[in-house]
Amino acid sequence: MLEKGRIGTRQLSTLIFMMVVGDMMLIYPSVITSYAKQNAWICALIGVPLGMALILMFLKLCNLYPEKNLIQIARSILGFWPGTLVSGFYLFFFVIGASTHTREVGDFLTSQIFQYTPIRVIILMFVITVGWGLYHGLETMGRSSELLMPILIVFILVLAFCLLPQVDPSNLKPITDTGVVPILQGILVSIIYPVGELVPIMMIIPYTLKQAHRTRDVLMAAGLGNLLLAILVTISLLVLGAFLTQHNIYASFILSQKINIGGFFERIEAIMASSWLISTYVKAMVYMYAFIVGCAELFKLKQYRILILPASLLIFGLANLVSPNLTFIVITVVPYWVDWDTTLSIILPGLLLLVHMFKKGWKNKPSG
C-alpha cells in the first residue's frame, strides 16, 4: 500500500473533529444565517443528527471495501474508465479545497491581523507548514491533531461562557418566520459544510487500525464538532443578532472581540485566530494528503512523498488564483460551493452505494 503508517481510532476521530470545525469556526455562523436568518440555530441543531447519518454513509461505503481508498473504491464499483473519471472529479475537489482553505487563511490574516503583510507571504508560509506536516506522514498528522484538539474545545467553551452576560434572547424572534425554503436551505448547509466536506477521510480510513467501536467514535467526533458549531451559531445570534451575524463573515472573531469581564479578561481575539488557524491547518493538510495519495494511486506510483513538493507549488499558485479577494469568495464562490459539496458528498457516494447494491443483487440473482 502507498501509506505504510497506521493511525488508531482515536487519531481518526480527532482528525474528523478538527475537519468538521476547520474553517467553519469563523465563517459558519455567517453562511448559515445568510440562508435561515434568526432561525439558523434551529437549522444548525437539526444538522447534527443528519450530519452523523451522512458520515455513516461514508463509513458504510468504506466498510464494503475495507482495504481500499476512495479512488480504488470508485474503480472497483464503476470499472476502470468510469471510476477513473469519478476519481478525477474528487481529486480536483481535493486540490481546489486545499487551495481555498489556504486562501481563506491568507484573506483572514491580511484583513484582520497582518494588514500590511503581502498575502502571498502568508500563503507561502502556510503551504510550507502543510507540506512539512505531510512529509512526516499520516501518523504524525493524527498525533498532532490529537494534541491540538483540546485547545479548540476549551476556547469555544470559554467563548460561549464569557459571552453569556451579553446574551439577548429577543434576537431569536420571530421564530419560524423565514419560510420553509430558507429553513431547508439552512439545514442543507448545516449538513454539507461541516460534515459533507469530510469526503477526504475516505482516503485515510483504509490506513486506520481495525479497533473496536470505530464507527461509534467517528460518529461521536462528527456529532461533537457539529454541535460545537451549532453552539457558536446560537451564541452569535444571541449576542450580535441575525443581521450582524449575516453581514460579518468572521462573526466568531467579532464575538471574541466583545468579551470583556471586569476590564481584565478581554482582547482574546488572537487566541480565536490561533484556534481557527490550527483547525484550518489540519483540514487543509488532510485535503492535500487526499490529493497526493489519490494522484499516486491513480498513476500507480510506489510512494506519494515525491508529489509533496509539486503539489505544494500547485496549491500555492491556485491559492493566489482561486479568488481575487474576500468579497469574491463570499458573493460568488459560497453559493455554488453548496452545490459542489452536495454533488461530491451526497450524490456520488450515494450512487456508488446504489451501483454496488445493484451489482451484488445481480450476481445473487438465480439464473434460469
mmCIF file of C-alpha atoms in Angstrom:
data_model
loop_
_atom_site.group_PDB
_atom_site.id
_atom_site.type_symbol
_atom_site.label_atom_id
_atom_site.label_comp_id
_atom_site.label_asym_id
_atom_site.label_seq_id
_atom_site.Cartn_x
_atom_site.Cartn_y
_atom_site.Cartn_z
ATOM 1 C CA MET A 1 0.000 0.000 0.000
ATOM 2 C CA LEU A 2 1.042 3.590 -0.582
ATOM 3 C CA GLU A 3 0.801 4.546 3.097
ATOM 4 C CA LYS A 4 2.937 2.440 5.456
ATOM 5 C CA GLY A 5 1.873 4.286 8.613
ATOM 6 C CA ARG A 6 -1.236 3.471 10.599
ATOM 7 C CA ILE A 7 -3.353 5.582 12.936
ATOM 8 C CA GLY A 8 -5.730 4.410 15.659
ATOM 9 C CA THR A 9 -9.420 5.109 16.042
ATOM 10 C CA ARG A 10 -8.716 7.967 18.442
ATOM 11 C CA GLN A 11 -6.446 9.740 15.942
ATOM 12 C CA LEU A 12 -9.016 9.237 13.167
ATOM 13 C CA SER A 13 -11.731 10.691 15.407
ATOM 14 C CA THR A 14 -9.657 13.759 16.270
ATOM 15 C CA LEU A 15 -8.858 14.342 12.586
ATOM 16 C CA ILE A 16 -12.586 14.187 11.819
ATOM 17 C CA PHE A 17 -13.412 16.576 14.664
ATOM 18 C CA MET A 18 -10.775 19.064 13.514
ATOM 19 C CA MET A 19 -12.052 18.871 9.927
ATOM 20 C CA VAL A 20 -15.671 19.417 10.976
ATOM 21 C CA VAL A 21 -14.696 22.525 12.947
ATOM 22 C CA GLY A 22 -11.995 23.501 10.439
ATOM 23 C CA ASP A 23 -12.517 26.784 8.654
ATOM 24 C CA MET A 24 -16.182 26.668 9.695
ATOM 25 C CA MET A 25 -15.303 28.016 13.162
ATOM 26 C CA LEU A 26 -15.130 31.545 11.757
ATOM 27 C CA ILE A 27 -17.402 31.592 8.699
ATOM 28 C CA TYR A 28 -20.141 29.059 9.558
ATOM 29 C CA PRO A 29 -22.396 31.439 11.579
ATOM 30 C CA SER A 30 -22.399 33.970 8.743
ATOM 31 C CA VAL A 31 -23.012 31.412 5.991
ATOM 32 C CA ILE A 32 -25.910 29.584 7.650
ATOM 33 C CA THR A 33 -27.516 32.833 8.866
ATOM 34 C CA SER A 34 -27.494 34.209 5.316
ATOM 35 C CA TYR A 35 -29.999 31.451 4.463
ATOM 36 C CA ALA A 36 -32.096 30.922 7.606
ATOM 37 C CA LYS A 37 -31.748 34.333 9.297
ATOM 38 C CA GLN A 38 -32.729 34.180 13.013
ATOM 39 C CA ASN A 39 -33.712 30.501 12.656
ATOM 40 C CA ALA A 40 -30.151 29.476 11.829
ATOM 41 C CA TRP A 41 -29.683 27.968 15.305
ATOM 42 C CA ILE A 42 -32.597 25.577 14.659
ATOM 43 C CA CYS A 43 -31.090 24.503 11.327
ATOM 44 C CA ALA A 44 -27.677 24.021 12.942
ATOM 45 C CA LEU A 45 -29.120 21.753 15.648
ATOM 46 C CA ILE A 46 -31.154 19.731 13.140
ATOM 47 C CA GLY A 47 -27.989 19.291 11.091
ATOM 48 C CA VAL A 48 -26.182 17.473 13.929
ATOM 49 C CA PRO A 49 -28.019 14.106 13.660
ATOM 50 C CA LEU A 50 -28.382 14.430 9.874
ATOM 51 C CA GLY A 51 -24.641 15.024 9.556
ATOM 52 C CA MET A 52 -23.998 11.904 11.613
ATOM 53 C CA ALA A 53 -26.204 9.975 9.165
ATOM 54 C CA LEU A 54 -24.091 11.283 6.275
ATOM 55 C CA ILE A 55 -20.805 10.207 7.881
ATOM 56 C CA LEU A 56 -22.447 6.821 8.468
ATOM 57 C CA MET A 57 -22.915 6.523 4.701
ATOM 58 C CA PHE A 58 -19.207 7.241 4.168
ATOM 59 C CA LEU A 59 -18.297 4.550 6.702
ATOM 60 C CA LYS A 60 -20.686 2.072 5.075
ATOM 61 C CA LEU A 61 -19.000 2.573 1.718
ATOM 62 C CA CYS A 62 -15.545 2.169 3.243
ATOM 63 C CA ASN A 63 -16.562 -0.952 5.197
ATOM 64 C CA LEU A 64 -17.687 -2.622 1.959
ATOM 65 C CA TYR A 65 -14.106 -2.272 0.675
ATOM 66 C CA PRO A 66 -12.028 -2.207 3.885
ATOM 67 C CA GLU A 67 -8.587 -2.231 2.252
ATOM 68 C CA LYS A 68 -9.323 0.362 -0.435
ATOM 69 C CA ASN A 69 -9.383 4.143 -0.501
ATOM 70 C CA LEU A 70 -11.913 6.268 -2.394
ATOM 71 C CA ILE A 71 -10.040 6.066 -5.730
ATOM 72 C CA GLN A 72 -9.834 2.277 -5.546
ATOM 73 C CA ILE A 73 -13.478 2.005 -4.442
ATOM 74 C CA ALA A 74 -14.679 4.065 -7.420
ATOM 75 C CA ARG A 75 -12.723 1.886 -9.848
ATOM 76 C CA SER A 76 -13.902 -1.332 -8.187
ATOM 77 C CA ILE A 77 -17.569 -0.353 -8.372
ATOM 78 C CA LEU A 78 -17.756 1.518 -11.678
ATOM 79 C CA GLY A 79 -14.961 -0.109 -13.641
ATOM 80 C CA PHE A 80 -11.624 1.310 -14.742
ATOM 81 C CA TRP A 81 -12.557 4.220 -17.034
ATOM 82 C CA PRO A 82 -15.796 5.431 -15.350
ATOM 83 C CA GLY A 83 -14.089 5.004 -11.950
ATOM 84 C CA THR A 84 -11.096 6.997 -13.185
ATOM 85 C CA LEU A 85 -13.419 9.787 -14.353
ATOM 86 C CA VAL A 86 -15.147 9.952 -10.958
ATOM 87 C CA SER A 87 -11.740 9.839 -9.249
ATOM 88 C CA GLY A 88 -10.651 12.802 -11.348
ATOM 89 C CA PHE A 89 -13.644 14.789 -10.086
ATOM 90 C CA TYR A 90 -12.682 14.013 -6.499
ATOM 91 C CA LEU A 91 -9.019 14.869 -6.999
ATOM 92 C CA PHE A 92 -9.998 18.215 -8.498
ATOM 93 C CA PHE A 93 -12.250 18.798 -5.484
ATOM 94 C CA PHE A 94 -9.400 17.950 -3.096
ATOM 95 C CA VAL A 95 -6.884 20.285 -4.722
ATOM 96 C CA ILE A 96 -9.363 23.169 -5.005
ATOM 97 C CA GLY A 97 -10.465 22.564 -1.414
ATOM 98 C CA ALA A 98 -6.880 22.722 -0.134
ATOM 99 C CA SER A 99 -6.256 25.868 -2.198
ATOM 100 C CA THR A 100 -9.437 27.557 -0.946
ATOM 101 C CA HIS A 101 -8.654 26.805 2.706
ATOM 102 C CA THR A 102 -5.172 28.223 2.159
ATOM 103 C CA ARG A 103 -6.632 31.319 0.550
ATOM 104 C CA GLU A 104 -9.051 31.736 3.479
ATOM 105 C CA VAL A 105 -6.081 31.818 5.846
ATOM 106 C CA GLY A 106 -4.390 34.467 3.719
ATOM 107 C CA ASP A 107 -7.524 36.610 3.433
ATOM 108 C CA PHE A 108 -8.288 36.418 7.151
ATOM 109 C CA LEU A 109 -4.790 37.220 8.388
ATOM 110 C CA THR A 110 -4.195 40.064 5.932
ATOM 111 C CA SER A 111 -7.610 41.648 6.570
ATOM 112 C CA GLN A 112 -7.780 41.280 10.363
ATOM 113 C CA ILE A 113 -4.289 40.943 11.855
ATOM 114 C CA PHE A 114 -1.322 41.394 9.461
ATOM 115 C CA GLN A 115 -2.823 44.154 7.363
ATOM 116 C CA TYR A 116 0.446 45.320 5.858
ATOM 117 C CA THR A 117 1.834 41.873 5.039
ATOM 118 C CA PRO A 118 1.545 40.683 1.400
ATOM 119 C CA ILE A 119 -0.945 37.843 1.141
ATOM 120 C CA ARG A 120 1.485 35.733 -0.875
ATOM 121 C CA VAL A 121 3.904 35.672 2.059
ATOM 122 C CA ILE A 122 1.160 34.345 4.361
ATOM 123 C CA ILE A 123 0.092 31.749 1.793
ATOM 124 C CA LEU A 124 3.678 30.623 1.205
ATOM 125 C CA MET A 125 4.351 30.162 4.925
ATOM 126 C CA PHE A 126 1.107 28.213 5.344
ATOM 127 C CA VAL A 127 1.808 25.937 2.363
ATOM 128 C CA ILE A 128 5.339 25.216 3.630
ATOM 129 C CA THR A 129 3.895 24.241 7.023
ATOM 130 C CA VAL A 130 1.287 21.962 5.423
ATOM 131 C CA GLY A 131 3.905 20.326 3.200
ATOM 132 C CA TRP A 132 6.169 19.772 6.193
ATOM 133 C CA GLY A 133 3.358 18.029 8.041
ATOM 134 C CA LEU A 134 2.608 15.818 5.036
ATOM 135 C CA TYR A 135 6.248 14.841 4.698
ATOM 136 C CA HIS A 136 6.217 13.319 8.179
ATOM 137 C CA GLY A 137 3.315 11.051 7.268
ATOM 138 C CA LEU A 138 -0.153 10.091 8.399
ATOM 139 C CA GLU A 139 0.834 9.015 11.918
ATOM 140 C CA THR A 140 2.279 12.432 12.685
ATOM 141 C CA MET A 141 -0.848 14.107 11.316
ATOM 142 C CA GLY A 142 -3.053 12.003 13.586
ATOM 143 C CA ARG A 143 -0.979 12.532 16.722
ATOM 144 C CA SER A 144 -0.604 16.281 16.196
ATOM 145 C CA SER A 145 -4.376 16.656 15.788
ATOM 146 C CA GLU A 146 -4.813 14.653 18.995
ATOM 147 C CA LEU A 147 -2.588 17.127 20.839
ATOM 148 C CA LEU A 148 -4.199 20.241 19.369
ATOM 149 C CA MET A 149 -7.888 19.295 19.635
ATOM 150 C CA PRO A 150 -8.315 20.249 23.349
ATOM 151 C CA ILE A 151 -7.266 23.821 22.513
ATOM 152 C CA LEU A 152 -10.249 24.200 20.188
ATOM 153 C CA ILE A 153 -12.767 22.696 22.588
ATOM 154 C CA VAL A 154 -11.578 24.790 25.541
ATOM 155 C CA PHE A 155 -11.619 28.033 23.588
ATOM 156 C CA ILE A 156 -15.106 27.539 22.114
ATOM 157 C CA LEU A 157 -16.481 26.770 25.580
ATOM 158 C CA VAL A 158 -14.665 29.774 27.095
ATOM 159 C CA LEU A 159 -16.054 31.958 24.298
ATOM 160 C CA ALA A 160 -19.594 30.714 24.966
ATOM 161 C CA PHE A 161 -19.451 31.170 28.756
ATOM 162 C CA CYS A 162 -17.782 34.584 28.659
ATOM 163 C CA LEU A 163 -20.451 35.943 26.312
ATOM 164 C CA LEU A 164 -23.386 34.812 28.452
ATOM 165 C CA PRO A 165 -23.785 38.271 30.118
ATOM 166 C CA GLN A 166 -24.303 39.819 26.663
ATOM 167 C CA VAL A 167 -26.977 37.362 25.534
ATOM 168 C CA ASP A 168 -30.269 38.859 24.345
ATOM 169 C CA PRO A 169 -32.977 36.199 23.711
ATOM 170 C CA SER A 170 -35.082 38.691 21.740
ATOM 171 C CA ASN A 171 -32.557 38.366 18.884
ATOM 172 C CA LEU A 172 -34.050 34.952 18.084
ATOM 173 C CA LYS A 173 -37.507 36.368 17.449
ATOM 174 C CA PRO A 174 -39.651 35.878 15.432
ATOM 175 C CA ILE A 175 -39.036 32.119 15.366
ATOM 176 C CA THR A 176 -40.012 30.175 12.200
ATOM 177 C CA ASP A 177 -40.895 33.408 10.399
ATOM 178 C CA THR A 178 -38.497 32.970 7.461
ATOM 179 C CA GLY A 179 -40.446 30.383 5.459
ATOM 180 C CA VAL A 180 -39.905 26.719 4.687
ATOM 181 C CA VAL A 181 -37.443 27.064 1.811
ATOM 182 C CA PRO A 182 -34.841 29.172 3.700
ATOM 183 C CA ILE A 183 -35.012 26.756 6.641
ATOM 184 C CA LEU A 184 -34.491 23.767 4.321
ATOM 185 C CA GLN A 185 -31.547 25.586 2.726
ATOM 186 C CA GLY A 186 -30.118 26.250 6.180
ATOM 187 C CA ILE A 187 -30.474 22.575 7.118
ATOM 188 C CA LEU A 188 -28.685 21.561 3.904
ATOM 189 C CA VAL A 189 -25.857 23.974 4.709
ATOM 190 C CA SER A 190 -25.635 22.569 8.262
ATOM 191 C CA ILE A 191 -25.057 19.104 6.784
ATOM 192 C CA ILE A 192 -22.947 19.881 3.735
ATOM 193 C CA TYR A 193 -20.403 22.360 5.057
ATOM 194 C CA PRO A 194 -19.318 20.746 8.333
ATOM 195 C CA VAL A 195 -19.804 17.029 7.505
ATOM 196 C CA GLY A 196 -20.086 16.854 3.720
ATOM 197 C CA GLU A 197 -16.526 18.127 3.422
ATOM 198 C CA LEU A 198 -15.294 15.019 5.274
ATOM 199 C CA VAL A 199 -15.045 13.120 1.968
ATOM 200 C CA PRO A 200 -11.184 13.151 2.091
ATOM 201 C CA ILE A 201 -11.408 10.972 5.212
ATOM 202 C CA MET A 202 -12.283 8.113 2.856
ATOM 203 C CA MET A 203 -8.671 8.322 1.655
ATOM 204 C CA ILE A 204 -7.470 7.793 5.245
ATOM 205 C CA ILE A 205 -9.853 5.156 6.663
ATOM 206 C CA PRO A 206 -8.083 2.217 4.893
ATOM 207 C CA TYR A 207 -4.931 3.116 6.820
ATOM 208 C CA THR A 208 -6.695 3.059 10.199
ATOM 209 C CA LEU A 209 -6.158 0.175 12.586
ATOM 210 C CA LYS A 210 -9.192 -2.060 12.960
ATOM 211 C CA GLN A 211 -10.118 -1.324 16.558
ATOM 212 C CA ALA A 212 -13.357 -1.757 18.473
ATOM 213 C CA HIS A 213 -16.020 0.972 18.418
ATOM 214 C CA ARG A 214 -14.524 2.761 15.400
ATOM 215 C CA THR A 215 -17.932 3.620 13.940
ATOM 216 C CA ARG A 216 -19.212 4.875 17.312
ATOM 217 C CA ASP A 217 -16.162 7.065 17.935
ATOM 218 C CA VAL A 218 -16.217 8.548 14.434
ATOM 219 C CA LEU A 219 -19.928 9.379 14.709
ATOM 220 C CA MET A 220 -19.367 10.972 18.119
ATOM 221 C CA ALA A 221 -16.464 13.065 16.783
ATOM 222 C CA ALA A 222 -18.501 14.343 13.829
ATOM 223 C CA GLY A 223 -21.528 14.987 16.039
ATOM 224 C CA LEU A 224 -19.492 16.818 18.697
ATOM 225 C CA GLY A 225 -17.810 19.031 16.101
ATOM 226 C CA ASN A 226 -21.149 19.905 14.507
ATOM 227 C CA LEU A 227 -22.691 20.537 17.946
ATOM 228 C CA LEU A 228 -19.905 22.986 18.853
ATOM 229 C CA LEU A 229 -20.555 24.828 15.591
ATOM 230 C CA ALA A 230 -24.267 24.944 16.446
ATOM 231 C CA ILE A 231 -23.328 26.475 19.822
ATOM 232 C CA LEU A 232 -21.265 29.115 18.015
ATOM 233 C CA VAL A 233 -24.187 29.933 15.721
ATOM 234 C CA THR A 234 -26.587 30.234 18.667
ATOM 235 C CA ILE A 235 -24.224 32.449 20.691
ATOM 236 C CA SER A 236 -23.590 34.626 17.638
ATOM 237 C CA LEU A 237 -27.316 35.123 17.072
ATOM 238 C CA LEU A 238 -27.972 35.822 20.766
ATOM 239 C CA VAL A 239 -25.193 38.403 21.047
ATOM 240 C CA LEU A 240 -24.956 40.005 17.589
ATOM 241 C CA GLY A 241 -28.397 39.322 16.142
ATOM 242 C CA ALA A 242 -29.226 37.862 12.735
ATOM 243 C CA PHE A 243 -28.337 40.963 10.697
ATOM 244 C CA LEU A 244 -24.839 41.485 12.119
ATOM 245 C CA THR A 245 -24.100 37.741 12.085
ATOM 246 C CA GLN A 246 -25.053 37.511 8.423
ATOM 247 C CA HIS A 247 -23.030 40.534 7.349
ATOM 248 C CA ASN A 248 -19.867 39.794 9.352
ATOM 249 C CA ILE A 249 -18.096 36.990 7.530
ATOM 250 C CA TYR A 250 -15.856 36.439 10.588
ATOM 251 C CA ALA A 251 -18.668 36.514 13.151
ATOM 252 C CA SER A 252 -16.820 34.369 15.712
ATOM 253 C CA PHE A 253 -13.820 36.700 15.558
ATOM 254 C CA ILE A 254 -16.134 39.664 16.207
ATOM 255 C CA LEU A 255 -17.616 37.788 19.169
ATOM 256 C CA SER A 256 -14.178 37.242 20.706
ATOM 257 C CA GLN A 257 -13.548 40.998 20.483
ATOM 258 C CA LYS A 258 -16.700 41.652 22.542
ATOM 259 C CA ILE A 259 -15.504 39.668 25.558
ATOM 260 C CA ASN A 260 -14.803 41.989 28.479
ATOM 261 C CA ILE A 261 -15.011 40.678 32.029
ATOM 262 C CA GLY A 262 -14.244 43.288 34.661
ATOM 263 C CA GLY A 263 -11.973 45.211 32.310
ATOM 264 C CA PHE A 264 -9.396 42.472 32.892
ATOM 265 C CA PHE A 265 -10.227 39.466 30.726
ATOM 266 C CA GLU A 266 -10.532 40.928 27.221
ATOM 267 C CA ARG A 267 -8.880 41.180 23.779
ATOM 268 C CA ILE A 268 -8.631 37.416 23.296
ATOM 269 C CA GLU A 269 -9.275 37.531 19.548
ATOM 270 C CA ALA A 270 -5.657 36.487 18.900
ATOM 271 C CA ILE A 271 -6.433 33.200 20.680
ATOM 272 C CA MET A 272 -9.510 32.833 18.480
ATOM 273 C CA ALA A 273 -7.380 33.377 15.404
ATOM 274 C CA SER A 274 -4.821 30.812 16.596
ATOM 275 C CA SER A 275 -7.522 28.212 17.254
ATOM 276 C CA TRP A 276 -9.021 28.772 13.811
ATOM 277 C CA LEU A 277 -5.596 28.531 12.187
ATOM 278 C CA ILE A 278 -4.968 25.179 13.909
ATOM 279 C CA SER A 279 -8.232 23.631 12.746
ATOM 280 C CA THR A 280 -7.944 25.048 9.219
ATOM 281 C CA TYR A 281 -4.358 23.795 9.033
ATOM 282 C CA VAL A 282 -5.464 20.238 9.826
ATOM 283 C CA LYS A 283 -8.294 20.438 7.292
ATOM 284 C CA ALA A 284 -6.038 21.766 4.527
ATOM 285 C CA MET A 285 -3.445 19.103 5.350
ATOM 286 C CA VAL A 286 -5.984 16.276 5.052
ATOM 287 C CA TYR A 287 -7.270 17.664 1.743
ATOM 288 C CA MET A 288 -3.744 17.925 0.364
ATOM 289 C CA TYR A 289 -2.924 14.441 1.656
ATOM 290 C CA ALA A 290 -6.017 13.037 -0.095
ATOM 291 C CA PHE A 291 -4.994 14.761 -3.325
ATOM 292 C CA ILE A 292 -1.413 13.492 -3.228
ATOM 293 C CA VAL A 293 -2.291 9.907 -2.272
ATOM 294 C CA GLY A 294 -5.106 9.902 -4.831
ATOM 295 C CA CYS A 295 -2.746 11.025 -7.611
ATOM 296 C CA ALA A 296 -0.196 8.405 -6.574
ATOM 297 C CA GLU A 297 -2.911 5.727 -6.636
ATOM 298 C CA LEU A 298 -4.318 6.922 -9.941
ATOM 299 C CA PHE A 299 -0.945 6.754 -11.673
ATOM 300 C CA LYS A 300 0.255 3.629 -9.819
ATOM 301 C CA LEU A 301 3.238 5.268 -8.114
ATOM 302 C CA LYS A 302 5.136 3.304 -5.460
ATOM 303 C CA GLN A 303 5.166 6.149 -2.925
ATOM 304 C CA TYR A 304 3.474 9.534 -2.592
ATOM 305 C CA ARG A 305 6.142 11.718 -0.938
ATOM 306 C CA ILE A 306 7.724 12.661 -4.264
ATOM 307 C CA LEU A 307 4.496 14.529 -5.057
ATOM 308 C CA ILE A 308 4.584 16.758 -1.961
ATOM 309 C CA LEU A 309 6.797 19.474 -3.486
ATOM 310 C CA PRO A 310 4.979 19.808 -6.840
ATOM 311 C CA ALA A 311 1.600 19.619 -5.074
ATOM 312 C CA SER A 312 2.691 22.354 -2.641
ATOM 313 C CA LEU A 313 3.696 24.600 -5.543
ATOM 314 C CA LEU A 314 0.378 23.877 -7.233
ATOM 315 C CA ILE A 315 -1.566 24.733 -4.060
ATOM 316 C CA PHE A 316 0.432 27.954 -3.680
ATOM 317 C CA GLY A 317 -0.376 29.001 -7.246
ATOM 318 C CA LEU A 318 -4.054 28.055 -7.063
ATOM 319 C CA ALA A 319 -4.494 29.801 -3.711
ATOM 320 C CA ASN A 320 -3.453 33.041 -5.387
ATOM 321 C CA LEU A 321 -5.733 32.426 -8.382
ATOM 322 C CA VAL A 322 -8.842 30.895 -6.799
ATOM 323 C CA SER A 323 -10.260 34.333 -5.959
ATOM 324 C CA PRO A 324 -9.103 37.938 -6.303
ATOM 325 C CA ASN A 325 -10.382 38.971 -2.854
ATOM 326 C CA LEU A 326 -12.562 38.036 0.101
ATOM 327 C CA THR A 327 -15.676 39.650 -1.379
ATOM 328 C CA PHE A 328 -15.464 37.384 -4.438
ATOM 329 C CA ILE A 329 -15.452 34.279 -2.204
ATOM 330 C CA VAL A 330 -18.470 35.462 -0.191
ATOM 331 C CA ILE A 331 -20.608 36.593 -3.127
ATOM 332 C CA THR A 332 -19.578 34.240 -5.933
ATOM 333 C CA VAL A 333 -17.941 31.098 -4.535
ATOM 334 C CA VAL A 334 -20.005 30.301 -1.416
ATOM 335 C CA PRO A 335 -23.452 29.962 -3.111
ATOM 336 C CA TYR A 336 -22.132 27.479 -5.680
ATOM 337 C CA TRP A 337 -19.871 25.615 -3.247
ATOM 338 C CA VAL A 338 -23.009 24.173 -1.603
ATOM 339 C CA ASP A 339 -23.996 22.540 -4.905
ATOM 340 C CA TRP A 340 -20.479 21.205 -5.425
ATOM 341 C CA ASP A 341 -20.321 19.745 -1.930
ATOM 342 C CA THR A 342 -23.783 18.221 -2.346
ATOM 343 C CA THR A 343 -22.750 16.512 -5.584
ATOM 344 C CA LEU A 344 -19.488 15.075 -4.272
ATOM 345 C CA SER A 345 -20.512 14.238 -0.706
ATOM 346 C CA ILE A 346 -24.113 13.035 -1.104
ATOM 347 C CA ILE A 347 -24.986 12.280 -4.722
ATOM 348 C CA LEU A 348 -21.818 10.484 -5.903
ATOM 349 C CA PRO A 349 -21.278 8.384 -2.716
ATOM 350 C CA GLY A 350 -24.971 7.517 -2.799
ATOM 351 C CA LEU A 351 -24.689 6.448 -6.428
ATOM 352 C CA LEU A 352 -21.634 4.328 -5.626
ATOM 353 C CA LEU A 353 -23.603 2.550 -2.890
ATOM 354 C CA LEU A 354 -26.575 2.013 -5.207
ATOM 355 C CA VAL A 355 -24.398 0.614 -8.007
ATOM 356 C CA HIS A 356 -22.683 -1.714 -5.533
ATOM 357 C CA MET A 357 -26.036 -2.970 -4.233
ATOM 358 C CA PHE A 358 -27.342 -3.423 -7.791
ATOM 359 C CA LYS A 359 -24.248 -5.380 -8.849
ATOM 360 C CA LYS A 360 -24.446 -7.518 -5.725
ATOM 361 C CA GLY A 361 -28.146 -8.231 -6.303
ATOM 362 C CA TRP A 362 -27.489 -9.018 -9.954
ATOM 363 C CA LYS A 363 -24.798 -11.535 -9.062
ATOM 364 C CA ASN A 364 -27.022 -13.200 -6.463
ATOM 365 C CA LYS A 365 -29.962 -13.373 -8.858
ATOM 366 C CA PRO A 366 -30.809 -17.014 -9.582
ATOM 367 C CA SER A 367 -30.256 -17.966 -13.209
ATOM 368 C CA GLY A 368 -32.922 -19.597 -15.343
#
